[in-house]
Coordinates of C-alpha atoms and ligand atoms in Angstrom, one line a residue:
M1 CA -42.3 47.5 70.1
E2 CA -41.9 44.7 67.1
S3 CA -44.9 42.8 69.5
V4 CA -47.0 45.8 68.8
L5 CA -46.3 45.6 65.3
K6 CA -46.8 42.1 65.0
A7 CA -50.1 42.1 66.7
Q8 CA -51.2 44.9 64.2
R9 CA -50.0 43.1 61.3
G10 CA -51.7 39.4 62.8
G11 CA -49.0 37.7 64.1
E12 CA -46.3 38.3 61.2
S13 CA -43.1 39.3 62.5
V14 CA -41.9 43.0 60.4
L15 CA -39.2 41.1 59.9
D16 CA -40.5 38.8 57.9
L17 CA -42.2 40.8 55.4
S18 CA -41.4 41.3 51.8
P19 CA -41.0 44.9 51.1
R20 CA -43.6 45.8 48.8
W21 CA -43.2 48.0 45.6
T22 CA -44.1 52.1 45.5
V23 CA -45.6 53.0 42.3
G24 CA -42.3 55.0 41.7
G25 CA -40.2 51.8 42.5
G26 CA -39.1 53.0 45.6
V27 CA -39.7 50.4 48.4
E28 CA -42.7 51.0 51.5
D29 CA -41.1 49.7 54.6
V30 CA -44.4 48.1 57.9
Y31 CA -44.0 52.1 58.6
G32 CA -45.2 53.1 55.5
E33 CA -42.1 54.9 54.6
D34 CA -39.7 54.2 52.0
R35 CA -36.4 52.9 53.9
A36 CA -34.5 55.6 53.3
T37 CA -31.3 54.5 55.4
E38 CA -31.5 50.8 54.5
D39 CA -29.6 49.2 51.8
Q40 CA -31.9 49.2 48.4
L41 CA -31.0 46.7 46.1
V42 CA -33.7 47.3 43.9
T43 CA -32.6 51.1 42.4
P44 CA -35.5 53.7 43.2
W45 CA -36.1 56.0 40.2
T46 CA -37.4 59.2 40.0
V47 CA -37.4 62.0 36.8
S48 CA -37.0 65.3 38.6
V49 CA -38.6 68.4 36.9
A50 CA -35.9 70.8 36.8
S51 CA -37.6 73.2 38.7
G52 CA -37.2 75.4 41.6
Y53 CA -34.2 74.7 44.3
S54 CA -33.1 71.3 42.1
L55 CA -33.2 73.4 38.9
L56 CA -30.9 75.8 40.5
R57 CA -28.6 72.7 41.3
D58 CA -28.9 70.8 38.0
P59 CA -25.9 72.3 36.3
H60 CA -26.4 71.6 32.8
H61 CA -30.0 74.1 33.3
N62 CA -29.2 76.3 35.7
K63 CA -28.3 80.1 35.1
G64 CA -27.9 81.3 38.2
L65 CA -28.8 85.0 38.9
A66 CA -29.1 84.9 34.6
F67 CA -33.0 83.8 35.3
N68 CA -35.5 86.7 34.4
E69 CA -38.6 87.7 36.0
K70 CA -40.7 85.6 33.8
E71 CA -38.2 82.4 34.2
R72 CA -38.5 82.8 38.0
D73 CA -41.9 82.6 38.6
A74 CA -42.4 79.8 35.7
H75 CA -40.0 78.1 37.7
Y76 CA -40.4 78.1 41.0
L77 CA -37.4 80.3 42.0
R78 CA -38.8 82.7 43.7
G79 CA -37.1 84.0 47.1
L80 CA -34.7 81.3 45.9
L81 CA -32.2 83.8 44.6
P82 CA -31.0 87.5 45.2
P83 CA -33.5 90.0 43.4
A84 CA -30.9 91.4 41.0
I85 CA -30.9 90.0 37.6
M86 CA -27.6 89.8 35.9
S87 CA -27.1 88.8 32.2
Q88 CA -24.9 86.3 31.3
E89 CA -22.5 89.1 29.7
L90 CA -22.8 90.5 33.5
Q91 CA -21.9 86.7 34.9
E92 CA -18.9 86.8 32.1
K93 CA -17.4 89.8 33.3
K94 CA -17.7 89.1 36.7
L95 CA -16.7 85.5 36.8
M96 CA -13.7 86.6 34.5
H97 CA -12.6 89.6 36.6
S98 CA -12.8 86.9 40.1
L99 CA -10.3 84.5 37.9
R100 CA -7.8 86.8 37.2
Q101 CA -7.6 87.1 41.0
Y102 CA -6.0 84.2 41.9
D103 CA -2.2 83.8 41.3
L104 CA -2.3 80.0 40.9
P105 CA -2.9 78.4 37.8
L106 CA -4.3 75.0 40.1
H107 CA -7.2 77.7 41.8
K108 CA -8.2 79.0 38.1
Y109 CA -8.7 75.8 37.5
M110 CA -10.0 74.5 40.2
A111 CA -12.8 77.5 40.1
M112 CA -13.6 76.6 36.2
M113 CA -14.4 73.0 37.3
E114 CA -16.6 74.6 39.9
L115 CA -18.3 76.4 37.7
E116 CA -18.9 73.4 35.2
E117 CA -20.3 72.1 38.2
R118 CA -22.8 74.8 38.9
N119 CA -23.8 76.5 35.6
E120 CA -22.5 74.4 32.7
R121 CA -23.8 77.1 30.1
L122 CA -21.4 79.5 31.5
F123 CA -18.5 77.1 31.7
Y124 CA -18.6 77.3 28.1
K125 CA -19.3 80.5 27.4
L126 CA -16.5 82.1 29.5
L127 CA -14.7 79.3 27.5
I128 CA -15.4 80.3 24.5
D129 CA -15.2 83.7 25.0
N130 CA -11.8 83.7 26.3
V131 CA -10.0 81.2 24.7
E132 CA -6.7 82.2 24.8
E133 CA -6.7 82.9 28.1
L134 CA -8.1 79.7 29.7
L135 CA -7.0 77.1 27.1
P136 CA -3.8 76.7 29.7
V137 CA -5.9 76.6 32.3
V138 CA -8.3 73.8 31.4
Y139 CA -6.0 71.8 29.3
T140 CA -2.2 71.9 29.1
P141 CA 0.0 73.0 31.0
T142 CA -2.7 73.4 34.2
V143 CA -4.6 70.3 33.6
G144 CA -1.1 68.5 34.4
E145 CA -0.7 69.8 37.5
A146 CA -4.1 69.4 38.5
C147 CA -4.2 65.6 37.5
Q148 CA -0.9 65.4 40.0
K149 CA -2.9 66.7 43.0
Y150 CA -5.8 64.7 41.3
G151 CA -6.5 63.3 44.5
S152 CA -6.6 66.4 47.0
I153 CA -8.4 68.3 44.3
F154 CA -11.0 65.7 43.6
R155 CA -14.4 66.8 45.0
R156 CA -17.1 65.3 42.8
P157 CA -16.6 62.2 40.0
Q158 CA -16.3 63.9 36.6
G159 CA -16.5 61.3 33.6
L160 CA -16.8 57.3 33.8
Y161 CA -14.4 55.0 36.1
I162 CA -14.0 52.0 35.1
S163 CA -11.8 49.3 36.4
L164 CA -10.8 45.8 37.0
K165 CA -13.8 45.6 39.6
E166 CA -16.0 46.0 36.6
K167 CA -14.2 43.2 35.1
G168 CA -17.7 41.3 33.2
K169 CA -20.2 44.3 34.1
I170 CA -18.1 47.1 31.3
L171 CA -22.2 47.3 29.6
E172 CA -23.6 48.0 32.8
V173 CA -21.1 50.6 34.0
L174 CA -21.7 52.1 30.5
R175 CA -25.5 52.3 31.1
N176 CA -25.4 54.1 34.5
W177 CA -23.8 57.4 33.2
P178 CA -26.8 59.2 32.7
Q179 CA -26.8 60.2 29.0
R180 CA -28.0 57.8 26.5
T181 CA -27.0 59.9 23.2
I182 CA -22.9 59.4 22.9
Q183 CA -20.9 60.9 20.4
V184 CA -17.5 60.9 21.4
I185 CA -15.5 59.5 24.1
V186 CA -12.2 60.5 25.4
V187 CA -10.5 57.5 26.9
T188 CA -7.5 57.3 28.7
D189 CA -6.1 54.4 31.0
G190 CA -3.9 57.1 32.6
E191 CA -0.1 55.1 31.8
R192 CA 1.8 58.4 30.0
I193 CA -0.1 61.5 31.1
L194 CA 1.1 64.4 29.0
G195 CA 4.8 63.8 29.8
L196 CA 4.4 63.5 33.4
G197 CA 4.1 59.5 33.5
D198 CA 1.6 57.0 35.3
L199 CA -0.9 59.1 36.9
G200 CA -3.4 56.2 37.1
C201 CA -6.7 57.1 37.8
Q202 CA -6.3 60.6 38.3
G203 CA -5.6 61.2 34.7
M204 CA -9.1 61.6 34.3
G205 CA -8.1 65.7 34.2
I206 CA -7.4 64.7 30.4
P207 CA -10.7 63.0 28.9
V208 CA -12.4 66.0 30.7
G209 CA -10.4 68.8 29.6
K210 CA -10.3 67.4 26.1
L211 CA -13.6 66.9 25.8
A212 CA -13.9 70.3 27.6
L213 CA -12.8 71.6 24.2
Y214 CA -14.7 69.3 21.8
T215 CA -17.8 71.8 23.0
A216 CA -15.7 74.7 23.5
L217 CA -14.1 74.8 19.7
G218 CA -15.9 71.7 18.5
G219 CA -19.5 72.4 19.0
V220 CA -20.2 69.2 20.4
R221 CA -23.2 69.4 22.9
P222 CA -21.9 68.4 26.6
S223 CA -24.1 65.9 26.9
G224 CA -22.8 63.9 23.6
C225 CA -18.9 63.8 25.2
L226 CA -18.1 60.9 27.8
P227 CA -14.7 61.1 29.7
I228 CA -13.7 57.7 30.3
T229 CA -10.7 56.7 32.7
I230 CA -9.9 53.1 32.7
D231 CA -8.6 51.7 35.7
V232 CA -6.0 48.6 35.5
G233 CA -4.1 49.9 38.6
T234 CA -0.7 52.0 38.4
N235 CA 2.7 51.7 38.7
N236 CA 3.2 54.9 40.0
E237 CA 4.9 54.0 43.5
Q238 CA 4.0 57.3 45.3
L239 CA 0.0 57.3 44.3
L240 CA 0.3 53.6 45.6
N241 CA 1.4 54.6 48.7
D242 CA -0.9 57.4 48.9
E243 CA -3.7 56.7 51.3
F244 CA -6.0 59.4 49.5
Y245 CA -5.3 57.9 45.9
I246 CA -8.6 57.8 44.2
G247 CA -7.8 54.6 41.7
L248 CA -7.2 50.8 42.2
K249 CA -4.0 50.4 44.4
Q250 CA -2.4 47.6 43.0
K251 CA 0.1 47.0 39.9
R252 CA -0.4 47.2 36.5
A253 CA -2.5 44.7 34.9
T254 CA -0.7 43.7 31.9
G255 CA -0.4 41.4 28.9
K256 CA -4.0 39.1 28.2
E257 CA -5.5 40.2 31.5
Y258 CA -5.0 43.5 29.9
Y259 CA -6.1 43.3 26.4
D260 CA -8.9 41.0 27.4
F261 CA -10.5 43.8 29.3
L262 CA -9.7 46.8 26.8
H263 CA -11.9 44.5 24.6
E264 CA -14.6 44.1 27.0
F265 CA -14.7 48.0 26.5
M266 CA -14.4 48.2 23.1
T267 CA -17.1 45.9 22.6
A268 CA -19.7 46.8 25.4
V269 CA -19.1 50.7 23.8
K270 CA -19.9 49.5 20.7
Q271 CA -23.3 47.4 21.8
N272 CA -24.2 50.8 23.5
Y273 CA -23.6 53.7 21.3
G274 CA -23.5 51.8 17.6
E275 CA -20.5 52.0 14.8
K276 CA -20.9 55.9 15.5
V277 CA -19.3 56.6 18.2
L278 CA -16.2 58.5 18.1
I279 CA -13.2 56.9 20.3
Q280 CA -10.3 59.0 20.9
F281 CA -7.4 57.3 22.7
E282 CA -5.7 59.7 24.7
D283 CA -2.6 59.3 26.8
F284 CA -1.9 55.5 27.0
A285 CA 1.7 54.7 27.4
N286 CA 3.3 53.6 23.5
H287 CA 3.8 50.1 24.4
N288 CA 0.0 50.0 24.3
A289 CA -1.6 52.9 22.2
F290 CA 0.2 51.3 19.0
E291 CA -1.4 48.1 19.7
L292 CA -4.4 49.3 20.6
L293 CA -4.7 51.2 17.5
A294 CA -4.3 48.5 15.5
R295 CA -6.5 46.1 16.8
Y296 CA -9.4 48.8 16.6
G297 CA -9.0 50.8 13.8
T298 CA -10.3 48.6 11.5
T299 CA -13.5 47.9 14.0
H300 CA -14.1 51.1 16.1
L301 CA -14.5 54.6 14.4
V302 CA -11.0 55.3 16.7
F303 CA -8.5 57.5 16.3
N304 CA -5.0 57.6 18.8
D305 CA -4.5 61.6 19.1
D306 CA -1.1 61.4 20.5
I307 CA 0.2 59.5 17.2
Q308 CA -2.6 60.8 15.0
G309 CA -3.8 64.1 16.1
T310 CA -0.1 65.7 16.8
A311 CA 0.7 64.2 13.5
S312 CA -1.7 66.7 11.5
V313 CA -1.7 69.9 13.6
V314 CA 2.4 69.5 13.4
L315 CA 2.1 68.4 9.7
A316 CA 0.0 71.8 9.6
G317 CA 2.4 73.9 11.5
L318 CA 5.5 72.6 9.0
V319 CA 3.5 73.1 6.0
A320 CA 3.0 77.0 7.2
S321 CA 6.2 77.6 8.0
L322 CA 7.6 76.4 4.6
K323 CA 6.3 80.3 3.5
L324 CA 9.3 81.3 6.0
L325 CA 11.9 78.3 5.2
G326 CA 11.2 78.1 1.2
G327 CA 11.4 75.4 -0.4
T328 CA 9.0 71.8 -0.4
L329 CA 8.8 69.3 2.5
A330 CA 11.0 67.1 0.4
D331 CA 13.7 69.6 0.6
H332 CA 14.0 69.4 4.7
R333 CA 16.0 67.2 6.6
F334 CA 13.8 66.3 9.9
L335 CA 15.5 65.4 13.4
F336 CA 13.4 64.0 16.3
F337 CA 14.5 63.8 20.2
G338 CA 11.7 61.2 21.0
A339 CA 11.0 58.3 18.8
G340 CA 7.3 57.8 20.7
E341 CA 3.7 58.2 20.0
A342 CA 4.1 61.7 19.0
G343 CA 7.6 61.3 17.0
T344 CA 6.7 58.3 15.4
G345 CA 2.9 59.4 14.4
I346 CA 4.5 62.8 13.2
A347 CA 7.4 61.5 11.3
E348 CA 5.1 59.1 9.7
L349 CA 2.3 61.6 8.4
I350 CA 5.3 64.0 7.1
A351 CA 6.6 60.8 5.0
I352 CA 3.2 60.1 3.6
E353 CA 2.5 64.0 2.5
M354 CA 6.5 64.1 1.0
S355 CA 5.7 61.4 -1.0
K356 CA 2.4 62.7 -2.0
Q357 CA 3.3 65.3 -3.5
S358 CA 7.0 64.4 -4.8
K359 CA 5.6 61.2 -6.1
I360 CA 8.7 59.9 -4.5
P361 CA 8.1 56.3 -2.4
L362 CA 7.4 56.4 1.2
E363 CA 10.2 53.8 2.0
E364 CA 12.3 56.9 0.6
T365 CA 10.7 59.8 2.0
R366 CA 11.1 57.9 4.9
K367 CA 14.8 58.3 4.9
K368 CA 14.7 62.2 5.5
I369 CA 13.8 61.9 8.8
W370 CA 15.6 60.8 11.7
L371 CA 15.4 60.3 15.4
V372 CA 16.7 59.6 18.5
D373 CA 15.2 57.9 21.7
S374 CA 17.0 57.2 24.9
K375 CA 20.1 55.7 23.3
G376 CA 20.5 57.9 20.3
L377 CA 20.0 58.1 17.2
I378 CA 17.9 55.4 15.4
V379 CA 20.2 53.1 13.4
N380 CA 20.2 50.2 11.3
S381 CA 22.5 48.5 13.4
R382 CA 19.6 48.6 16.4
K383 CA 16.7 47.3 14.1
Q384 CA 16.6 43.8 16.0
S385 CA 15.8 45.6 19.3
L386 CA 14.0 48.4 18.3
Q387 CA 10.0 48.6 19.2
H388 CA 8.3 47.5 16.1
F389 CA 7.0 50.9 15.5
K390 CA 10.7 52.4 15.4
K391 CA 11.4 49.9 13.2
P392 CA 11.1 51.8 10.0
W393 CA 13.1 54.8 11.4
A394 CA 16.2 52.8 11.2
H395 CA 18.5 53.6 8.2
E396 CA 21.9 53.6 7.5
H397 CA 24.8 55.5 9.7
E398 CA 26.7 54.8 12.2
P399 CA 25.9 54.6 16.1
V400 CA 25.3 58.0 17.6
H401 CA 24.4 58.3 21.3
N402 CA 23.6 61.6 21.7
L403 CA 21.5 64.6 20.6
L404 CA 24.2 67.2 20.0
D405 CA 26.1 64.6 18.1
A406 CA 23.0 63.8 16.3
V407 CA 22.5 67.0 15.6
K408 CA 26.0 67.7 14.0
A409 CA 25.8 64.4 12.0
I410 CA 22.7 64.5 10.3
K411 CA 22.5 68.4 10.0
P412 CA 18.3 68.7 9.9
T413 CA 16.7 71.9 8.9
A414 CA 13.7 71.0 11.6
L415 CA 14.2 70.2 15.0
I416 CA 11.5 68.4 16.7
G417 CA 11.4 67.3 20.4
T418 CA 9.4 65.0 21.5
S419 CA 10.7 63.5 24.0
G420 CA 8.5 64.1 27.2
V421 CA 12.0 65.4 29.2
G422 CA 12.5 68.8 29.7
K423 CA 15.4 71.2 29.1
T424 CA 17.1 69.0 26.6
F425 CA 17.8 71.2 23.8
T426 CA 19.9 72.8 25.2
K427 CA 22.6 76.1 24.3
E428 CA 25.0 74.0 22.1
V429 CA 21.9 71.2 20.4
V430 CA 20.3 74.6 18.9
E431 CA 23.6 76.5 18.4
A432 CA 24.7 73.9 16.7
I433 CA 21.2 73.9 14.2
A434 CA 21.7 77.4 14.2
S435 CA 25.0 77.2 12.8
F436 CA 23.8 75.2 9.2
N437 CA 20.3 76.9 9.3
Q438 CA 19.6 80.9 8.4
K439 CA 15.9 79.9 10.0
P440 CA 15.9 76.5 12.2
L441 CA 12.6 75.3 12.4
I442 CA 12.6 74.5 16.7
M443 CA 9.6 72.7 17.9
A444 CA 9.7 71.9 21.4
L445 CA 6.3 69.9 22.0
S446 CA 6.7 67.9 24.8
N447 CA 3.8 68.9 27.8
P448 CA 3.4 70.4 30.0
T449 CA 5.7 73.4 30.5
S450 CA 8.0 72.0 32.4
Q451 CA 9.2 69.0 30.0
S452 CA 8.9 71.2 27.2
E453 CA 12.7 70.6 25.5
C454 CA 13.1 74.7 25.5
T455 CA 11.4 78.1 26.3
A456 CA 10.7 80.1 23.9
E457 CA 12.9 82.5 25.5
E458 CA 15.8 80.5 24.7
A459 CA 15.1 79.1 21.2
Y460 CA 15.0 83.0 19.8
T461 CA 17.7 84.1 22.3
W462 CA 20.2 81.0 21.5
T463 CA 19.6 81.6 17.6
E464 CA 19.4 85.3 17.5
G465 CA 16.1 85.6 16.4
R466 CA 16.4 83.6 13.7
A467 CA 14.9 80.0 15.4
I468 CA 10.9 79.9 13.8
F469 CA 9.7 77.9 17.0
A470 CA 6.3 76.6 18.4
S471 CA 5.9 74.3 21.5
G472 CA 3.3 72.2 22.6
S473 CA 2.4 74.2 26.1
P474 CA 2.0 77.8 25.4
F475 CA 4.7 80.3 25.6
D476 CA 4.4 84.3 26.0
P477 CA 5.7 86.6 23.7
V478 CA 9.6 87.2 23.8
E479 CA 11.3 90.2 23.5
F480 CA 15.0 89.8 22.1
N481 CA 17.3 93.0 20.5
R482 CA 14.1 94.9 20.4
K483 CA 11.9 92.9 18.4
R484 CA 9.3 90.9 19.6
F485 CA 8.5 87.2 18.6
V486 CA 5.5 85.2 19.0
P487 CA 5.9 81.6 19.5
G488 CA 3.3 79.2 17.7
Q489 CA 1.7 76.5 19.6
A490 CA 1.5 73.2 18.2
N491 CA -0.9 71.0 20.1
N492 CA -3.5 68.5 18.9
A493 CA -5.9 70.8 20.7
Y494 CA -5.9 72.7 17.5
I495 CA -7.2 70.0 15.5
F496 CA -8.7 66.7 17.4
P497 CA -12.3 69.1 18.4
G498 CA -12.4 70.1 14.4
L499 CA -11.5 66.3 13.5
G500 CA -13.8 64.7 15.5
L501 CA -16.3 66.7 14.7
G502 CA -16.1 66.3 11.2
L503 CA -16.1 62.4 11.9
V504 CA -19.6 63.0 13.9
I505 CA -20.9 65.0 11.7
S506 CA -20.6 63.3 8.6
G507 CA -21.2 59.9 9.9
A508 CA -18.1 58.2 9.1
I509 CA -17.0 55.0 10.7
R510 CA -13.4 54.3 10.5
V511 CA -10.7 56.7 10.3
H512 CA -8.5 57.0 7.6
D513 CA -5.1 59.2 7.0
D514 CA -6.6 61.0 4.3
M515 CA -8.5 62.2 6.7
L516 CA -6.1 63.4 9.0
L517 CA -3.8 64.6 5.9
A518 CA -7.4 66.3 4.5
A519 CA -7.9 67.8 8.6
C520 CA -4.3 69.2 8.6
L521 CA -4.3 70.8 5.2
A522 CA -7.9 73.0 5.7
T523 CA -6.0 74.7 8.1
R524 CA -4.0 77.0 5.8
L525 CA -7.3 77.2 3.4
P526 CA -8.4 81.2 3.6
R527 CA -10.8 81.5 6.7
P528 CA -14.1 83.2 5.7
A529 CA -14.5 87.1 7.1
D530 CA -17.6 85.6 8.9
L531 CA -17.2 82.0 9.8
V532 CA -20.9 81.7 11.1
K533 CA -22.3 83.1 8.5
Y534 CA -20.3 81.0 6.6
A535 CA -20.9 78.3 8.1
E536 CA -24.5 78.9 7.8
S537 CA -24.9 78.9 4.3
C538 CA -22.4 75.5 3.9
M539 CA -24.4 73.6 6.3
N540 CA -27.3 73.8 4.0
H541 CA -25.2 73.1 0.9
E542 CA -26.3 70.3 -1.1
V543 CA -22.7 69.0 -1.7
L544 CA -21.9 68.8 2.4
L545 CA -25.1 67.6 2.7
E546 CA -24.7 65.0 -0.1
H547 CA -21.5 64.1 1.2
V548 CA -23.0 63.3 4.9
V549 CA -26.1 61.6 4.0
F550 CA -24.7 59.3 1.0
H551 CA -20.9 59.0 1.7
S552 CA -20.6 58.4 5.4
G553 CA -17.6 56.5 6.6
R554 CA -16.2 56.2 3.1
K555 CA -12.2 57.1 2.8
E556 CA -13.0 60.0 0.0
L557 CA -15.5 61.9 1.8
M558 CA -13.4 65.0 3.5
T559 CA -12.5 67.4 0.6
D560 CA -10.6 70.0 1.6
E561 CA -13.4 72.3 1.1
D562 CA -16.0 69.9 3.9
L563 CA -13.0 70.9 6.4
V564 CA -13.6 74.0 6.2
V565 CA -17.2 73.8 6.7
V566 CA -16.9 72.0 9.7
F567 CA -14.1 73.9 11.4
S568 CA -16.0 76.9 10.9
Y569 CA -19.6 75.2 12.0
S570 CA -17.4 74.4 15.3
W571 CA -17.0 78.3 16.3
R572 CA -21.0 77.8 16.1
N573 CA -22.2 76.7 19.5
E574 CA -25.1 76.0 20.2
C575 CA -25.2 75.1 23.3
F576 CA -25.7 78.3 24.9
T577 CA -28.3 80.6 24.1
P578 CA -29.2 82.5 26.6
S579 CA -32.9 81.0 26.1
H580 CA -31.8 77.4 26.5
G581 CA -32.7 77.0 30.2
V582 CA -36.3 78.3 30.0
E583 CA -36.7 75.8 27.0
A584 CA -35.6 73.1 28.7
C585 CA -37.5 73.7 31.3
A586 CA -40.1 74.5 29.7
G587 CA -40.3 71.0 28.0
L588 CA -40.2 69.8 31.4
K589 CA -42.9 71.3 33.0
N590 CA -45.7 69.7 31.2
T591 CA -44.1 65.9 31.9
G592 CA -45.0 66.2 35.9
T593 CA -48.1 65.8 37.9
R594 CA -46.5 68.7 40.3
S595 CA -48.4 71.4 41.7
K596 CA -47.1 74.7 42.8
G597 CA -46.1 74.8 46.2
K598 CA -45.3 71.2 46.8
N599 CA -41.6 69.5 46.3
N600 CA -40.2 69.7 42.8
T601 CA -39.3 66.0 42.4
T602 CA -42.5 64.0 40.9
N603 CA -42.5 59.9 40.9
I604 CA -43.9 58.8 37.7
Ligands
NAI1 P1 6.0 58.0 24.3 O1 6.8 57.7 25.3 O2 5.7 57.8 23.4 O3 7.6 58.5 23.9 C1 8.8 59.6 24.2 C2 10.1 59.3 23.5 O4 10.9 59.7 24.0 C3 10.4 57.5 23.6 O5 10.7 57.3 22.2 C4 11.6 57.6 24.5 O6 11.9 56.7 24.1 C5 12.1 59.1 24.3 N1 13.1 59.2 25.2 C6 12.5 59.6 26.9 N2 13.2 59.6 27.5 C7 14.5 60.7 26.7 C8 15.6 60.6 26.9 N3 16.2 61.1 27.5 N4 16.6 61.0 25.6 C9 15.9 61.0 24.4 N5 14.4 60.2 24.0 C10 14.0 59.8 25.2 O7 5.9 59.4 24.7 P2 4.7 60.6 23.6 O8 3.2 59.7 23.5 O9 5.6 60.6 22.2 O10 4.7 61.7 24.1 C11 6.1 62.5 24.0 C12 6.0 63.9 24.9 O11 5.4 64.3 23.4 C13 4.8 63.9 25.8 O12 5.4 65.1 26.7 C14 3.8 64.6 25.4 O13 3.1 65.5 26.5 C15 4.1 65.3 23.8 N6 3.2 65.8 23.5 C16 2.6 66.5 22.9 C17 1.6 66.8 22.0 C18 1.3 67.9 21.2 O14 0.3 68.4 21.2 N7 1.8 69.1 21.3 C19 0.7 65.9 21.7 C20 1.4 64.1 22.3 C21 2.7 64.0 22.9

């Protein structure tokens, strides 16, 4: 065979021939065909026209049975769909019905992820219209289980994986992502996923889930969102020994190696997407989280959701609960169980706000806040051995070794759980705080539900219905003494989509504490009856435009009023308007040279 070809080619062996480029960038071989089965070191590139069969498999434009007759003709869909036409509303009804048939939340999660892969706009429509029901599915607590089982439920990669293998090439990796205009990146290194510990590369569920909320609650277009998992290894032995583990099978890189890698990442992001891309750090372990925030807070538009987002939403909750508790922030005494990212982040924002309100110096307001970590109450005598972020909270007191004794010694009016350790607000602890407070404020913030310091039912029962309770993961309403109690949810999901949207649309280039305070205080401003109308009228308002255009990145940028605008605008989600698919496809229709009946991919 080879000799026949040699003769035809004037003595050249086919193996000697150098490949020739095709018009579309493919490689033509001696048979005149692309070398589809061979290694292609030169990337073939094509521009696909999203119509026909490929349109139905394109989640960004697919509408499934919602394509109407006109669209089916225009986009070469005749015969590719059953004849019934189903409105988006009917599709939604059908999907919600089938989702509700699943007993296991993980199965609902998987069904939702499949929907996102199939029909992105329908996914967001479901999420937006049924946010209370579906938030626990795509977010905490179910996302925790999904991350734990990510290896086995993994079907198609979501987001961008940047592992140590890509060292020196991170910019190239970013350029592999199909979207060029990115507004928000949520990044994790998977070391502290919720309260579940080191899940390595499987932490990807978190940036994916958080960004779904950026779209559903914040209105940021899905194409502007980029979930990233940095894989520097894992110290989770179970994963290292799991043959199906999807990440790097090595111990975590630390120290210089870790920070050099992260620096390459941060530099590449700015280089590729510019100064105004928002980077949200998620679920990094505290020994890196504070350091990364300190390093990049002054050079990039970054915030750490666990430290700052949580602080903002919890302070909003505290300010709201003062209506029931009475007094000002400075009249209360706070005890935290857990002194990590969430605990110290919330504590600092409370102290800042207290200081602003009461004009008492920050060093003094901090003294109204006490923290307990795994070694007991944080007191002065421990100062030398404390991590730097705990030091401001080391007050004068004799050592106290456990939570119950700390509650009895400090007599807090508010008890806040940020330990990641479930069932630690025991009956004794809750009864102790209830013994000296008419209305004890109890916040069990640890996620997922299994790590919650106590349940809503326990809080209400053990305080005989007197507790004001909120938790990180949702709990159902509780009946106690024939009264119905609806627990609050204090989760940063209630702040980061609005805060992030505000940062993005304002063109800010740094995040300041004032913005976090404005965001949390905005939540108590009156909510207009018709948010959409109000938002639309405000978006054209010259005041906002002036802020956006002229004051970008300045710390005085966000007034309470602006934040209301941002929040209200965030409810107006354009990304799934029913005609979107038609327009998108119509826009593409003229770019190719295809003719009806031929295949749908055009090489140019
Ligand atoms: P972290 O690891 O930075 O801090 C945990 C803290 O708890 C450390 O100070 C540690 O010493 C302490 N701790 C651990 N075991 C303890 C024990 N047995 N007794 C006393 N203290 C103990 O973690 P981070 O980021 O602060 O998160 C903690 C928890 O808070 C997690 O479950 C996380 O899911 C939850 N969280 C909830 C948020 C929300 O929006 N509701 C947001 C961020 C975190």
